[in-house]
Coordinates of N, CA and C in Angstrom, one line a residue:
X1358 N -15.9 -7.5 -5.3 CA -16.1 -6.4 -6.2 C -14.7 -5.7 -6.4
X1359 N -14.0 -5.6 -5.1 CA -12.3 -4.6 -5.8 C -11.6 -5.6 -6.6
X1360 N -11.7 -6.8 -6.3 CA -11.1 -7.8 -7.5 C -11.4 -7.5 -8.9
X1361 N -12.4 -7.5 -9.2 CA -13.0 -7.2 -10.4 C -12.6 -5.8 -10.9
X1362 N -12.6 -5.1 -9.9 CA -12.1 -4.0 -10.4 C -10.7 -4.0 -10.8
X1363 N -10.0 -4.6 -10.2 CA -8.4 -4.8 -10.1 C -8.6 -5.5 -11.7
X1364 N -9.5 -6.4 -12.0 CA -8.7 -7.2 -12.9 C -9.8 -6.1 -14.3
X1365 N -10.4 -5.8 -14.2 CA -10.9 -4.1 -15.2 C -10.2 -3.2 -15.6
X1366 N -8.8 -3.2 -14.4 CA -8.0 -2.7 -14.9 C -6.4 -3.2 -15.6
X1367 N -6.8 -4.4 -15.8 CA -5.8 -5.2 -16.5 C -4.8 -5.6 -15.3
X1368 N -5.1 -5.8 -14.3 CA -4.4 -6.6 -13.6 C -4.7 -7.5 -12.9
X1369 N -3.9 -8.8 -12.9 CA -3.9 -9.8 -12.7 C -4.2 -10.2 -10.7
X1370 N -4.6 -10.5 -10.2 CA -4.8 -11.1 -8.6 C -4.8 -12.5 -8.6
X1371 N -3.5 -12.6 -7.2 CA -2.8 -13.9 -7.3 C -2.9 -13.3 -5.7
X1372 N -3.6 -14.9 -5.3 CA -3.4 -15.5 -3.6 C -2.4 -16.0 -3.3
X1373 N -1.8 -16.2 -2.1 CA -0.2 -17.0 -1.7 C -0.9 -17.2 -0.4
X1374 N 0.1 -17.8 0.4 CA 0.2 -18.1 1.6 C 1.4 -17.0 1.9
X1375 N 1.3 -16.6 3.4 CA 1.9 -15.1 4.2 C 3.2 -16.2 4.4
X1376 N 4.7 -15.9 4.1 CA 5.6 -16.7 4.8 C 6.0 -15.2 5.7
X1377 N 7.0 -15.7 6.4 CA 7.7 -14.8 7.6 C 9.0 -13.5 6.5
X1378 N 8.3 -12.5 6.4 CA 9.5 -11.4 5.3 C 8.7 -11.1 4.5
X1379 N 7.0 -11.9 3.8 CA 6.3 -11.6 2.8 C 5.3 -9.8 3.3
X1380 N 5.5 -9.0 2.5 CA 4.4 -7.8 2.9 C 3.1 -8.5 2.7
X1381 N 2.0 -7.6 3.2 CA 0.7 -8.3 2.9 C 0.3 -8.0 2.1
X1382 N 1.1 -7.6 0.7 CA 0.6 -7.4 -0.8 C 1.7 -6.7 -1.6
X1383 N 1.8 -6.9 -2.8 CA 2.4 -6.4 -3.5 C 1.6 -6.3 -4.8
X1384 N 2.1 -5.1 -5.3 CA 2.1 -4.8 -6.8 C 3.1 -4.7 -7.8
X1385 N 2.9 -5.4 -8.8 CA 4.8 -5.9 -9.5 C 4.2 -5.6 -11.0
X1386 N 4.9 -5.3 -12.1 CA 5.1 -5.2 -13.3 C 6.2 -5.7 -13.4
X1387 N 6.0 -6.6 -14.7 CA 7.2 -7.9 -14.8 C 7.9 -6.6 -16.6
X1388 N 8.8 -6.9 -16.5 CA 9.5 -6.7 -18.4 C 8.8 -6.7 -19.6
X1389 N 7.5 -7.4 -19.6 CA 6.8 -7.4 -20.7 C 5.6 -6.2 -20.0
X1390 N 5.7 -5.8 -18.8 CA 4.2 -4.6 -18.6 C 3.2 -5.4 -18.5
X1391 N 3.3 -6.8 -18.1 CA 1.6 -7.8 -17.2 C 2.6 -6.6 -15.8
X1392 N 0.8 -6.7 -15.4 CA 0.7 -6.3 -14.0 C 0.5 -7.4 -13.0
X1393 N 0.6 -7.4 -12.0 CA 0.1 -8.4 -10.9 C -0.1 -8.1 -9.7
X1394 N -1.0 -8.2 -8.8 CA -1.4 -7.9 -7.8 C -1.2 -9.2 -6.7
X1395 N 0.0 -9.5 -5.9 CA -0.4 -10.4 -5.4 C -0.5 -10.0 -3.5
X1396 N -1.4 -10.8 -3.3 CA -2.0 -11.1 -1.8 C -1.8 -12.3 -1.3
X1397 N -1.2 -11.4 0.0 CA -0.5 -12.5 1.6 C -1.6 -13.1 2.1
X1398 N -1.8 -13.8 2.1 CA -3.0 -14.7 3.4 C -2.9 -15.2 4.2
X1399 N -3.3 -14.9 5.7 CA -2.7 -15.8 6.6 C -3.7 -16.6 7.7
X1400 N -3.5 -16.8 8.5 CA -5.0 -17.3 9.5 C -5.2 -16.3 10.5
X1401 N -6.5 -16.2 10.8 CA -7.4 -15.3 11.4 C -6.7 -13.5 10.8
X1402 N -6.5 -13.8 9.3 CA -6.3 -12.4 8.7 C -8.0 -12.0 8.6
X1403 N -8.3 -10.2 9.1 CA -9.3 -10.0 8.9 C -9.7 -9.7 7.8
X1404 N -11.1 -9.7 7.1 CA -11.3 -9.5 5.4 C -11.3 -7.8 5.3
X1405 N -11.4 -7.1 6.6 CA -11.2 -5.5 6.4 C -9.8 -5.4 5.6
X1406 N -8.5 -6.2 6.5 CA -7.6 -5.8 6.3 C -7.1 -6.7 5.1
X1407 N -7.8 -7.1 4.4 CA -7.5 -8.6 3.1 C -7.9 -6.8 2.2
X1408 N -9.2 -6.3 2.4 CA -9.7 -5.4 1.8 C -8.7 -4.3 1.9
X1409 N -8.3 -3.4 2.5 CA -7.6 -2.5 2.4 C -5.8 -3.1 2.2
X1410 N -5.5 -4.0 2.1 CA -4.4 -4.0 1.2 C -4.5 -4.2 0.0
X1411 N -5.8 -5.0 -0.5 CA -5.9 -4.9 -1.9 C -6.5 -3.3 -2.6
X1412 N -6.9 -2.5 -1.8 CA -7.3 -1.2 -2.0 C -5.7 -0.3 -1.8
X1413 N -4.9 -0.7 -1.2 CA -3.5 -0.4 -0.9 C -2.6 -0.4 -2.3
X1414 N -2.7 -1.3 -3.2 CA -2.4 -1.8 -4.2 C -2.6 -1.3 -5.6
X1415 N -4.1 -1.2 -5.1 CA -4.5 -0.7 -6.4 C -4.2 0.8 -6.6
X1416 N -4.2 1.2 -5.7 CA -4.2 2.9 -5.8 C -2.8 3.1 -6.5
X1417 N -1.7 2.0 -6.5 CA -0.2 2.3 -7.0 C -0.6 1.9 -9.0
X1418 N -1.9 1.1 -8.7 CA -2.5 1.0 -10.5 C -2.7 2.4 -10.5
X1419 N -3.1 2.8 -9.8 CA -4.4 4.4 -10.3 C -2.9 5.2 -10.6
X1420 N -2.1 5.3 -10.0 CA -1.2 5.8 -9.7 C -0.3 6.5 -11.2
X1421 N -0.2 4.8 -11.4 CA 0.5 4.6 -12.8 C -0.2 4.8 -13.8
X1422 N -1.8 4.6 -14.0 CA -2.6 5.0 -15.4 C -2.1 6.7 -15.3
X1423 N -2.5 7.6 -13.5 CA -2.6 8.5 -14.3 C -1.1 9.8 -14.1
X1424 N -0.2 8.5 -14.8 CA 1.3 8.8 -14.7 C 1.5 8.4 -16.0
X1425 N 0.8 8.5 -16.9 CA 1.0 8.0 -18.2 C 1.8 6.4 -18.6
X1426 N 1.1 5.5 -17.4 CA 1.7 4.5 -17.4 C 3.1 4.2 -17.6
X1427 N 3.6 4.9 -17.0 CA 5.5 5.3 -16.8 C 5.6 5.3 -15.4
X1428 N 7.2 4.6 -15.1 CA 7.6 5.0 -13.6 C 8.9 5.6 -14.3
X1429 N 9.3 6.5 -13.4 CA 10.5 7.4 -13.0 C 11.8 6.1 -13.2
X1430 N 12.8 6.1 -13.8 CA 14.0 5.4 -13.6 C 14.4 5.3 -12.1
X1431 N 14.4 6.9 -11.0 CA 15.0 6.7 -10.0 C 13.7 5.5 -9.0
X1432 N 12.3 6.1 -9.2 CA 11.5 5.3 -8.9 C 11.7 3.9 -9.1
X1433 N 11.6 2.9 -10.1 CA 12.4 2.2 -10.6 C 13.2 1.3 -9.5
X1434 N 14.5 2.3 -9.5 CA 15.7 1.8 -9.1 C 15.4 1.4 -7.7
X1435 N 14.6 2.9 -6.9 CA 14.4 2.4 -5.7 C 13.9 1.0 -5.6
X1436 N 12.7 0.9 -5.9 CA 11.7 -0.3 -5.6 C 12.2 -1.8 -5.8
X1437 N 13.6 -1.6 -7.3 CA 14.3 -3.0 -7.0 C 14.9 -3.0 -6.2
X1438 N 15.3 -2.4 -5.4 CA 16.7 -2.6 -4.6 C 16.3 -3.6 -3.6
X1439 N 17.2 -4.1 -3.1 CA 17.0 -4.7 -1.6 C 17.2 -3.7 -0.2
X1440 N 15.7 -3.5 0.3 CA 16.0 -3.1 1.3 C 17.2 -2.6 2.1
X1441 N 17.4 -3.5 2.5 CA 19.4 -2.8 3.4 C 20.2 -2.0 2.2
X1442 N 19.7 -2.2 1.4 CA 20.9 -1.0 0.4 C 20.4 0.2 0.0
X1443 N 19.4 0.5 0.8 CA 19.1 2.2 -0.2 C 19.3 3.4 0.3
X1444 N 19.8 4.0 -0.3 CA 20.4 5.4 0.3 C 19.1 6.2 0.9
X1445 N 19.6 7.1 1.6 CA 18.1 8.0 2.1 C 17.5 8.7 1.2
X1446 N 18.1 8.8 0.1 CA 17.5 9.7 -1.2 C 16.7 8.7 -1.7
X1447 N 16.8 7.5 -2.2 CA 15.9 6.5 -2.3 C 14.5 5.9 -1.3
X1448 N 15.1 5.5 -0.5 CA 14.1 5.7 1.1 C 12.8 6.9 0.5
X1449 N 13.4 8.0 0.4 CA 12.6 9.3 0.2 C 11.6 8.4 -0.8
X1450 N 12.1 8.5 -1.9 CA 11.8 8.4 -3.2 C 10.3 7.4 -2.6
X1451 N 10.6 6.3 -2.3 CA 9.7 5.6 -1.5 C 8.5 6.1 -0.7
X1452 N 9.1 7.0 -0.2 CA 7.8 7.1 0.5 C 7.0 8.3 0.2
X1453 N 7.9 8.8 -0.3 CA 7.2 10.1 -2.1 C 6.0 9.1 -2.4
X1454 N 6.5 7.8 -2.7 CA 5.0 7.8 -4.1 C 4.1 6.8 -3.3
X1455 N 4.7 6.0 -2.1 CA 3.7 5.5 -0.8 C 2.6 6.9 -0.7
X1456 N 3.4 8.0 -0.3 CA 2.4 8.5 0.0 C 1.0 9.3 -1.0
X1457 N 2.4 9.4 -2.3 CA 1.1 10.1 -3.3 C 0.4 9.4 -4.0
X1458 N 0.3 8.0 -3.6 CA -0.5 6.7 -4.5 C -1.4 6.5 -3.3
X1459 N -1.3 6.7 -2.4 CA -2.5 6.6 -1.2 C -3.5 7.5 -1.2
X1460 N -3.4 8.5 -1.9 CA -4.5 9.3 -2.3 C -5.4 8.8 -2.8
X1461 N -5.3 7.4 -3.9 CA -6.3 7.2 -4.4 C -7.3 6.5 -3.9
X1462 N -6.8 5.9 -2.8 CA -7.7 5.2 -2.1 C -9.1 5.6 -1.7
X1463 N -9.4 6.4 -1.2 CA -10.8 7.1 -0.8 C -11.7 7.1 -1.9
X1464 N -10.7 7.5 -3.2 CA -11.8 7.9 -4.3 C -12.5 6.2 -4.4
X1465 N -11.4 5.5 -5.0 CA -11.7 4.1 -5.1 C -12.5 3.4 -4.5
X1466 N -12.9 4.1 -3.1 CA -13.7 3.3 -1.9 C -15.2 3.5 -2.6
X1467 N -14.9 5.3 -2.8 CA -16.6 5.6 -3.0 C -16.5 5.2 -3.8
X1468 N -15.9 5.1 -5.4 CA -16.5 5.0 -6.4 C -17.0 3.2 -6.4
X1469 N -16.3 2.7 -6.0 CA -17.3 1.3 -5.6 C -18.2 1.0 -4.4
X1470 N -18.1 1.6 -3.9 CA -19.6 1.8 -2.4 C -18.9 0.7 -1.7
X1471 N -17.4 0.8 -1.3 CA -17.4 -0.3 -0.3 C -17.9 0.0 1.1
X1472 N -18.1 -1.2 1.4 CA -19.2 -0.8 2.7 C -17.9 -0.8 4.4
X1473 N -16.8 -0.1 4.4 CA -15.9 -0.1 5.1 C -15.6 1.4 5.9
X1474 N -15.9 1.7 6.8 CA -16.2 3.3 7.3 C -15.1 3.9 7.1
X1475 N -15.6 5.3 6.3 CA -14.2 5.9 5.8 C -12.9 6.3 6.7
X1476 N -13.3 6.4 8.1 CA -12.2 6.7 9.5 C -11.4 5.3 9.3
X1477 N -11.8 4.0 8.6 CA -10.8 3.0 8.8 C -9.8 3.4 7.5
X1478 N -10.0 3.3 6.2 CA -9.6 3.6 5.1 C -8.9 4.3 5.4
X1479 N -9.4 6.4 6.2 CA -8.5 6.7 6.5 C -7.2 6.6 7.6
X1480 N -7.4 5.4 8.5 CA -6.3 5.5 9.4 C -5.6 4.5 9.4
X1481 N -5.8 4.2 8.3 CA -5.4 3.0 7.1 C -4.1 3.7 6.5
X1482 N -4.5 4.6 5.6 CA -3.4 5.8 5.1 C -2.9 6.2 5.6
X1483 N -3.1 6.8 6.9 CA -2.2 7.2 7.9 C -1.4 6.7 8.5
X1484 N -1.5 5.1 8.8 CA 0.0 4.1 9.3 C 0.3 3.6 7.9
X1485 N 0.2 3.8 6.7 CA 0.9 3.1 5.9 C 1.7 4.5 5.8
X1486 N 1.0 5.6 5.4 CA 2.1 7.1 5.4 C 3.1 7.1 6.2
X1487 N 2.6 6.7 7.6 CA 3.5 7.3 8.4 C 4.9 6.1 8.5
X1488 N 4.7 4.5 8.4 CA 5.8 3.8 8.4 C 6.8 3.8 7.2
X1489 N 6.2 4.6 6.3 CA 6.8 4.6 5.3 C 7.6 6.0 5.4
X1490 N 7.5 6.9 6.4 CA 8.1 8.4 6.5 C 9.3 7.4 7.4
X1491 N 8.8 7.1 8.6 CA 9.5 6.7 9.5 C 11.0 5.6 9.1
X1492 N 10.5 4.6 7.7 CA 11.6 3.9 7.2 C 12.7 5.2 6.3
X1493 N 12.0 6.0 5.6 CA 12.8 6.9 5.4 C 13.9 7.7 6.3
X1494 N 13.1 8.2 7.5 CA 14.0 8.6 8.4 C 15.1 7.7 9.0
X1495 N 14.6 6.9 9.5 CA 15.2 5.5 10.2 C 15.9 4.5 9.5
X1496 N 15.9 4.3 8.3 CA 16.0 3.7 7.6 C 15.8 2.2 8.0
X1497 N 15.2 2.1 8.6 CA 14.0 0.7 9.0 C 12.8 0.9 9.2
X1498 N 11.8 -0.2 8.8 CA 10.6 -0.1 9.2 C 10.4 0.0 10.5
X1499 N 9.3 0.6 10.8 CA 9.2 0.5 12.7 C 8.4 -1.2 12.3
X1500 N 8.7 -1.3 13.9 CA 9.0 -2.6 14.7 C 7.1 -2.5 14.9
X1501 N 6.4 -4.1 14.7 CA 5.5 -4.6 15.1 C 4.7 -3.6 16.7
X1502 N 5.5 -3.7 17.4 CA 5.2 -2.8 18.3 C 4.9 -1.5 17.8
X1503 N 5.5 -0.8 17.5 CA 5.8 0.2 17.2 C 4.2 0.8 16.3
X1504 N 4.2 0.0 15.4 CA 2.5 -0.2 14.3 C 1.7 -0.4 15.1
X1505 N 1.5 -1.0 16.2 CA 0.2 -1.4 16.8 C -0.2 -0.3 18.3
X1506 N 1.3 0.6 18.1 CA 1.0 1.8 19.0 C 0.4 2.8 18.1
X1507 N 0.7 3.1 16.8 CA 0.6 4.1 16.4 C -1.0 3.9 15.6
X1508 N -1.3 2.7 15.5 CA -2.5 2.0 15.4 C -3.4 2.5 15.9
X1509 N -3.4 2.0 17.3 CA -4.1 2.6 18.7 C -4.4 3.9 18.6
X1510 N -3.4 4.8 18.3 CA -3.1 6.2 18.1 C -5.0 6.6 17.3
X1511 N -4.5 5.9 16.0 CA -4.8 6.4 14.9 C -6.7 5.8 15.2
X1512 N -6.7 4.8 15.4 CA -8.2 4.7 15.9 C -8.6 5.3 16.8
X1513 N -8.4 5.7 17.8 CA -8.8 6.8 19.0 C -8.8 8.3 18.7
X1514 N -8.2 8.7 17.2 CA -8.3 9.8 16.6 C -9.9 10.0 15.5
X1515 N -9.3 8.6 14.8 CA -10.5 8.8 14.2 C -11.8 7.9 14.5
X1516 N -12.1 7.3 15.2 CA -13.1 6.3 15.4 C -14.5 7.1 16.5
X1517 N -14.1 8.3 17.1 CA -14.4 9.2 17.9 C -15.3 10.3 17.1
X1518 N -15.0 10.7 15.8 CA -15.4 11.7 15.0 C -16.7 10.8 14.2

């Protein structure tokens, strides 16, 4: 069903195979404005988490319809760059719209009745928010460890309510 939705909204969903450096999804707009949505797959990936990256993704579509289907030049710039080169004002910029394109997610959940308890969705948002603060500060992503503490964290906050 989010596929369908994804492709409702004029974007394209493309499976790969997860190599070692690949995110577990991306959202890309090529020069001509095709969208594409592509997803990492790997073995014993769970379908929650196949599901909330593609809900991860889409929200940066919701993002852009209701951005008058425009990104910011500095926006832009950040997102090509290569990693190791971005200044902390870009870093920022990053995690500016990580976090204000993860807003849409909740709406998107209900408005399709996914059947995924909203404490995951939300603590979902909360380690993509927060690694994405933390690369701004740090100017690296936190470390595997590092995600699967603040994981822990974040399910023992919300899994209890």
């Amino acid at each position: 069903r989010l596929q369908k939705y994804a492709e409702s909204l004029g974007i394209r969903v493309s499976w790969r195979k997860h190599k070692p450096g690949d995110a577990g999804a991306m959202w890309v707009i090529d020069a001509e404005g095709n969208k594409e949505i592509i997803m990492y797959t790997w073995p014993r990936q769970s379908k929650i988490m196949l599901v909330l990256n593609l809900l991860h993704e889409i929200s940066h579509e919701l993002s852009h319809i209701y951005n008058n289907r425009t990104l910011s030049k500095s926006v832009e710039r950040a997102f090509s760059m290569e990693t190791e080169n971005l200044s902390e004002h870009q870093r920022k910029i990053i995690y500016e719209t990580e976090r204000d394109d993860a807003a849409y997610r909740l709406n998107i959940a209900y408005e399709l009745d996914l059947k995924i308890p909203k404490w995951k969705i939300q603590a979902d948002i909360d380690l993509d928010v927060w690694g994405y603060y933390r690369f701004w500060k740090d100017g690296v992503h936190p470390s595997n460890i590092a995600y699967a503490e603040k994981k822990k964290e974040l399910k023992e906050k919300y899994a209890t309510r």
